[in-house]
Amino acid sequence: MSELSALNGAAFQGTVTVEDAGLQGMITLRGDLASAKLAKAVKAATGLAIPAQRKIGFGDDRALAWMSPDELLILTPYEDAPAIAAKLAQALQGEHALVQNMSDARAMFRLAGAPGVLREVLAKLAPVDLSAEAFGPGDFRRTRLAQVAGAFWFDDSTTARVICFRSVADYAYKLLCVSAEEGGEVGFYG
Amino acid sequence: MLILNCPYCGVDAEETELHAGGEAHLKRFGPGSSDAEFEAYLFARENPKGVHFERWRHANGCGKWFHAARCTMTLEVFGTYPAQVSEPPQDIRDKITAKRPGWSWRDIK
Ligand SMILES: [Zn+2]
């Protein structure tokens, strides 16, 4: 287990706040998301239902994100991830499924600011329609952030979260900071 | 800019989220095949001006491979379909026929 998150709590104040969200539990589940047995095991381990295509569902301290028709991302407090992963693996024994605690392989950033500017900071980096009609809280999108793979979602209209591989966390953080630099406002989303 | 709808995650993905995988529906010839079959499998590719079938991967996205039918001359996309087929499905063929009557590709018409 890692003791420090990738950027060790770094934060930047620009048109929005960009900060390392700290250690975050992330469990990857591969399996048929349409399987009733898998849905039951996920519900028992997390208390949450499997989200619809490209959606993220939230619980008190956890969330479930749809990654692909056979991949789910389970977000939990960092220290809870090993136990939840073990419980899930146990429940899925005999199924064609794989559970892996990926917490130390990834990094998470939290972006906070006014709704329009927040959308703009992400829109500058990803080929995604970030208009409010096309993407809002509850939506989840895997894409690229400039040259690396990443994913993001909105907790609410003023908070976004971005995840990427830990190996490219420094690059992703610097990208987000540049995108949020004062003077770089476009004003496209108001 | 090419935009393809990924049949697995439903995203209208633009080219920079995708990775091109070359010609679709190749049949593999390996051990036991003739030299001519093996050579054709390795090297013989269509290079049409018009209707073409290709493999693409939603690399910066859900990660899935899928198929696309498009026109190499106009970049018009006729449709995309899942990877688990060995030839274009009928609905895709019908869409192409509606727009390019008399089209053919390899031995598909
Ligand atoms: Zn996709």
Coordinates of C-alpha atoms and ligand atoms in Angstrom, one line a residue:
Chain A
M1 CA 0.0 0.0 0.0
S2 CA 1.2 3.5 -0.9
E3 CA 1.7 6.1 1.9
L4 CA 1.6 9.1 -0.4
S5 CA -0.7 10.0 -3.3
A6 CA 1.0 10.7 -6.6
L7 CA 1.3 14.5 -6.3
N8 CA 1.5 14.4 -2.5
G9 CA -1.4 16.8 -1.9
A10 CA -0.3 19.4 -4.5
A11 CA -2.8 22.2 -5.3
F12 CA -3.1 25.0 -7.8
Q13 CA -5.3 28.1 -7.7
G14 CA -6.2 29.4 -11.2
T15 CA -9.5 30.0 -12.9
V16 CA -10.5 26.9 -10.9
T17 CA -8.8 25.0 -8.1
V18 CA -6.9 21.9 -9.1
E19 CA -5.8 19.6 -6.4
D20 CA -4.4 16.1 -5.8
A21 CA -7.4 14.3 -4.2
G22 CA -5.2 12.2 -2.1
L23 CA -5.2 8.4 -1.8
Q24 CA -8.3 7.0 -3.3
G25 CA -9.6 3.4 -3.3
M26 CA -10.2 2.1 -6.8
I27 CA -11.2 -1.4 -7.6
T28 CA -11.4 -2.8 -11.1
L29 CA -14.1 -5.4 -11.8
R30 CA -14.0 -7.2 -15.1
G31 CA -17.0 -9.4 -15.9
D32 CA -20.3 -9.5 -17.7
L33 CA -22.2 -6.4 -16.2
A34 CA -25.4 -7.9 -17.5
S35 CA -25.0 -11.0 -15.3
A36 CA -27.5 -11.2 -12.4
K37 CA -25.0 -12.9 -10.2
L38 CA -22.4 -10.2 -10.7
A39 CA -25.0 -7.5 -10.0
K40 CA -25.9 -9.3 -6.7
A41 CA -22.2 -9.6 -5.7
V42 CA -21.6 -5.9 -6.4
K43 CA -24.7 -4.9 -4.5
A44 CA -23.6 -7.0 -1.5
A45 CA -20.1 -5.6 -1.5
T46 CA -20.8 -2.0 -2.2
G47 CA -24.5 -1.4 -1.5
L48 CA -24.8 0.1 -5.0
A49 CA -26.5 -1.0 -8.2
I50 CA -24.6 -1.3 -11.4
P51 CA -24.8 2.0 -13.3
A52 CA -26.2 2.4 -16.8
Q53 CA -23.9 2.9 -19.8
R54 CA -21.4 5.8 -19.2
K55 CA -23.0 6.6 -15.8
I56 CA -21.6 6.8 -12.3
G57 CA -23.7 6.0 -9.2
F58 CA -22.9 7.5 -5.8
G59 CA -23.2 6.1 -2.3
D60 CA -22.2 7.9 1.0
D61 CA -18.4 7.3 0.7
R62 CA -18.3 5.3 -2.5
A63 CA -19.3 5.2 -6.2
L64 CA -19.6 2.8 -9.1
A65 CA -18.6 3.9 -12.6
W66 CA -19.4 2.2 -15.9
M67 CA -16.1 1.7 -17.8
S68 CA -17.2 -0.7 -20.6
P69 CA -19.8 -3.5 -21.0
D70 CA -17.5 -5.7 -19.1
E71 CA -15.7 -3.3 -16.7
L72 CA -16.8 -1.5 -13.6
L73 CA -14.8 0.9 -11.5
I74 CA -15.5 0.8 -7.8
L75 CA -14.5 4.0 -5.8
T76 CA -14.1 3.5 -2.1
P77 CA -12.1 5.0 0.8
Y78 CA -8.5 4.0 0.3
E79 CA -8.3 1.8 3.4
D80 CA -11.5 0.0 2.6
A81 CA -10.5 -1.2 -0.9
P82 CA -8.6 -4.4 0.0
A83 CA -11.5 -5.7 2.1
I84 CA -14.2 -4.8 -0.5
A85 CA -12.1 -6.4 -3.3
A86 CA -11.6 -9.6 -1.3
K87 CA -15.3 -9.8 -0.5
L88 CA -16.2 -9.3 -4.1
A89 CA -13.7 -11.8 -5.3
Q90 CA -15.1 -14.3 -2.8
A91 CA -18.7 -13.7 -4.0
L92 CA -17.7 -14.1 -7.6
Q93 CA -15.8 -17.4 -7.3
G94 CA -16.6 -19.7 -10.2
E95 CA -17.8 -16.7 -12.3
H96 CA -15.8 -15.5 -15.4
A97 CA -14.8 -12.3 -13.5
L98 CA -11.7 -10.6 -12.2
V99 CA -11.4 -8.2 -9.3
Q100 CA -8.2 -6.2 -8.7
N101 CA -7.4 -3.4 -6.2
M102 CA -6.0 -0.7 -8.5
S103 CA -5.7 2.1 -6.0
D104 CA -2.0 2.4 -6.2
A105 CA -2.0 2.3 -10.0
R106 CA -4.0 5.5 -10.4
A107 CA -4.3 9.1 -9.3
M108 CA -7.3 11.3 -8.7
F109 CA -7.6 15.1 -9.0
R110 CA -10.4 17.3 -7.7
L111 CA -11.3 20.4 -9.6
A112 CA -13.6 23.1 -8.1
G113 CA -14.8 26.4 -9.5
A114 CA -17.6 28.2 -11.3
P115 CA -19.7 25.8 -13.5
G116 CA -18.8 27.3 -16.9
V117 CA -15.1 27.7 -16.2
L118 CA -14.9 24.2 -14.7
R119 CA -16.3 22.7 -17.9
E120 CA -13.9 24.8 -20.0
V121 CA -10.8 23.6 -18.1
L122 CA -11.7 20.0 -19.1
A123 CA -13.0 20.8 -22.5
K124 CA -9.6 22.3 -23.5
L125 CA -8.0 18.9 -22.9
A126 CA -10.5 16.3 -24.1
P127 CA -12.4 15.7 -27.3
V128 CA -15.7 15.6 -25.4
D129 CA -18.9 17.8 -25.7
L130 CA -18.9 19.4 -22.2
S131 CA -22.0 21.5 -22.7
A132 CA -24.4 21.1 -19.8
E133 CA -27.0 19.5 -22.1
A134 CA -24.5 16.8 -23.1
F135 CA -22.7 16.1 -19.9
G136 CA -23.6 16.6 -16.3
P137 CA -23.4 15.1 -12.8
G138 CA -24.1 11.4 -13.0
D139 CA -22.3 11.1 -16.4
F140 CA -18.9 9.4 -16.6
R141 CA -16.5 9.7 -19.5
R142 CA -13.3 7.8 -20.4
T143 CA -11.3 9.7 -22.9
R144 CA -7.9 11.3 -23.3
L145 CA -6.4 14.3 -21.6
A146 CA -4.2 15.7 -24.2
Q147 CA -1.8 12.8 -24.8
V148 CA -2.8 10.4 -22.0
A149 CA -5.8 8.3 -21.1
G150 CA -8.1 9.6 -18.4
A151 CA -11.6 9.8 -17.2
F152 CA -13.7 12.4 -15.4
W153 CA -17.1 13.1 -13.9
F154 CA -18.9 15.9 -12.0
D155 CA -19.9 15.4 -8.4
D156 CA -22.0 18.5 -8.8
S157 CA -22.0 21.6 -11.0
T158 CA -19.0 23.1 -9.2
T159 CA -16.8 20.0 -8.6
A160 CA -15.2 17.7 -11.1
R161 CA -13.0 14.7 -10.6
V162 CA -10.3 13.4 -12.9
I163 CA -8.5 10.1 -12.8
C164 CA -5.5 8.8 -14.7
F165 CA -2.7 6.3 -14.4
R166 CA -0.3 7.1 -11.5
S167 CA 2.6 6.9 -13.9
V168 CA 1.3 10.0 -15.8
A169 CA -0.1 11.8 -12.8
D170 CA 2.5 14.6 -13.0
Y171 CA 1.7 15.2 -16.6
A172 CA -2.0 15.2 -16.0
Y173 CA -1.7 17.6 -13.1
K174 CA 0.5 20.1 -15.1
L175 CA -2.0 19.9 -17.9
L176 CA -4.9 20.7 -15.7
C177 CA -3.0 23.6 -14.1
V178 CA -2.1 25.0 -17.5
S179 CA -5.7 24.7 -18.6
A180 CA -6.8 26.6 -15.5
E181 CA -4.2 29.4 -15.8
E182 CA -5.5 32.9 -15.3
G183 CA -5.8 34.7 -18.6
G184 CA -6.7 31.5 -20.4
E185 CA -10.4 31.9 -20.1
V186 CA -12.4 31.3 -23.3
G187 CA -15.9 31.9 -21.9
F188 CA -17.5 29.4 -24.2
Y189 CA -19.6 27.8 -21.4
G190 CA -20.4 31.2 -19.7
Chain B
M1 CA -12.0 14.6 -38.9
L2 CA -13.5 11.1 -38.7
I3 CA -16.2 10.6 -36.1
L4 CA -17.3 7.0 -35.4
N5 CA -20.0 5.8 -33.0
C6 CA -18.5 3.2 -30.7
P7 CA -21.1 0.3 -30.5
Y8 CA -19.9 -0.7 -27.0
C9 CA -20.0 2.6 -25.1
G10 CA -22.2 4.6 -27.4
V11 CA -19.8 7.6 -27.6
D12 CA -19.5 9.5 -30.9
A13 CA -15.7 9.2 -30.7
E14 CA -13.6 11.5 -32.8
E15 CA -10.4 10.2 -34.5
T16 CA -8.0 11.1 -31.7
E17 CA -9.8 8.7 -29.3
L18 CA -9.5 5.9 -31.8
H19 CA -6.8 3.6 -33.1
A20 CA -7.0 2.3 -36.6
G21 CA -6.8 -1.5 -36.9
G22 CA -6.6 -2.0 -40.7
E23 CA -8.9 -4.0 -43.0
A24 CA -11.8 -5.8 -41.5
H25 CA -13.0 -9.4 -41.9
L26 CA -9.6 -11.0 -42.7
K27 CA -9.6 -14.7 -42.5
R28 CA -6.5 -16.1 -40.8
F29 CA -4.3 -18.6 -42.6
G30 CA -1.7 -20.1 -40.4
P31 CA 0.1 -23.5 -40.1
G32 CA -1.1 -26.0 -42.6
S33 CA -2.2 -23.4 -45.2
S34 CA -0.6 -23.0 -48.6
D35 CA 2.1 -20.4 -49.3
A36 CA -0.3 -18.5 -51.5
E37 CA -3.0 -18.4 -48.8
F38 CA -0.5 -17.4 -46.1
E39 CA 1.0 -14.6 -48.3
A40 CA -2.5 -13.3 -49.1
Y41 CA -3.4 -13.3 -45.4
L42 CA -0.3 -11.4 -44.5
F43 CA 0.0 -8.9 -47.4
A44 CA -3.0 -8.7 -49.7
R45 CA -5.2 -5.8 -48.7
E46 CA -8.0 -4.0 -50.4
N47 CA -7.3 -0.3 -51.3
P48 CA -10.7 0.8 -52.6
K49 CA -11.8 4.2 -53.7
G50 CA -15.3 4.1 -52.0
V51 CA -16.9 1.5 -49.8
H52 CA -14.5 0.0 -47.2
F53 CA -14.7 -2.1 -44.1
E54 CA -12.2 -1.5 -41.3
R55 CA -11.4 -2.4 -37.7
W56 CA -11.0 0.4 -35.1
R57 CA -10.3 0.4 -31.4
H58 CA -11.8 2.9 -29.0
A59 CA -8.4 3.2 -27.4
N60 CA -8.9 6.4 -25.4
G61 CA -12.3 5.3 -24.2
C62 CA -13.9 1.9 -23.4
G63 CA -11.0 0.1 -25.0
K64 CA -13.1 -2.1 -27.3
W65 CA -12.4 -3.2 -30.9
F66 CA -15.3 -2.6 -33.4
H67 CA -16.0 -2.5 -37.1
A68 CA -16.7 0.5 -39.3
A69 CA -18.1 0.8 -42.8
R70 CA -17.2 4.0 -44.6
C71 CA -16.3 5.6 -47.9
T72 CA -12.6 6.2 -48.4
M73 CA -13.3 9.0 -50.9
T74 CA -15.9 11.1 -49.1
L75 CA -15.2 10.0 -45.5
E76 CA -18.9 9.3 -45.2
V77 CA -19.6 6.8 -42.4
F78 CA -22.3 4.2 -43.3
G79 CA -22.2 2.7 -39.8
T80 CA -20.3 0.9 -37.1
Y81 CA -21.0 -2.6 -35.7
P82 CA -19.6 -5.0 -33.1
A83 CA -16.4 -7.0 -33.5
Q84 CA -18.0 -10.4 -33.0
V85 CA -18.9 -11.0 -36.6
S86 CA -17.0 -12.3 -39.6
E87 CA -18.8 -10.2 -42.2
P88 CA -20.8 -7.0 -42.4
P89 CA -24.4 -7.4 -40.9
Q90 CA -27.4 -7.0 -43.3
D91 CA -28.5 -3.6 -41.9
I92 CA -25.1 -2.1 -42.6
R93 CA -25.1 -3.6 -46.2
D94 CA -28.6 -2.2 -46.7
K95 CA -27.5 1.3 -45.6
I96 CA -24.6 1.1 -48.1
T97 CA -26.8 -0.1 -50.9
A98 CA -29.2 2.8 -50.3
K99 CA -26.3 5.3 -50.8
R100 CA -24.0 3.4 -53.2
P101 CA -26.2 1.2 -55.4
G102 CA -24.2 -1.6 -57.0
W103 CA -21.3 -1.5 -54.5
S104 CA -19.0 -4.4 -53.9
W105 CA -16.1 -5.2 -51.7
R106 CA -14.0 -8.3 -52.0
D107 CA -16.7 -11.0 -52.6
I108 CA -19.4 -9.1 -50.8
K109 CA -22.1 -7.2 -52.8
Ligands
ZN1 ZN -16.3 2.8 -26.8

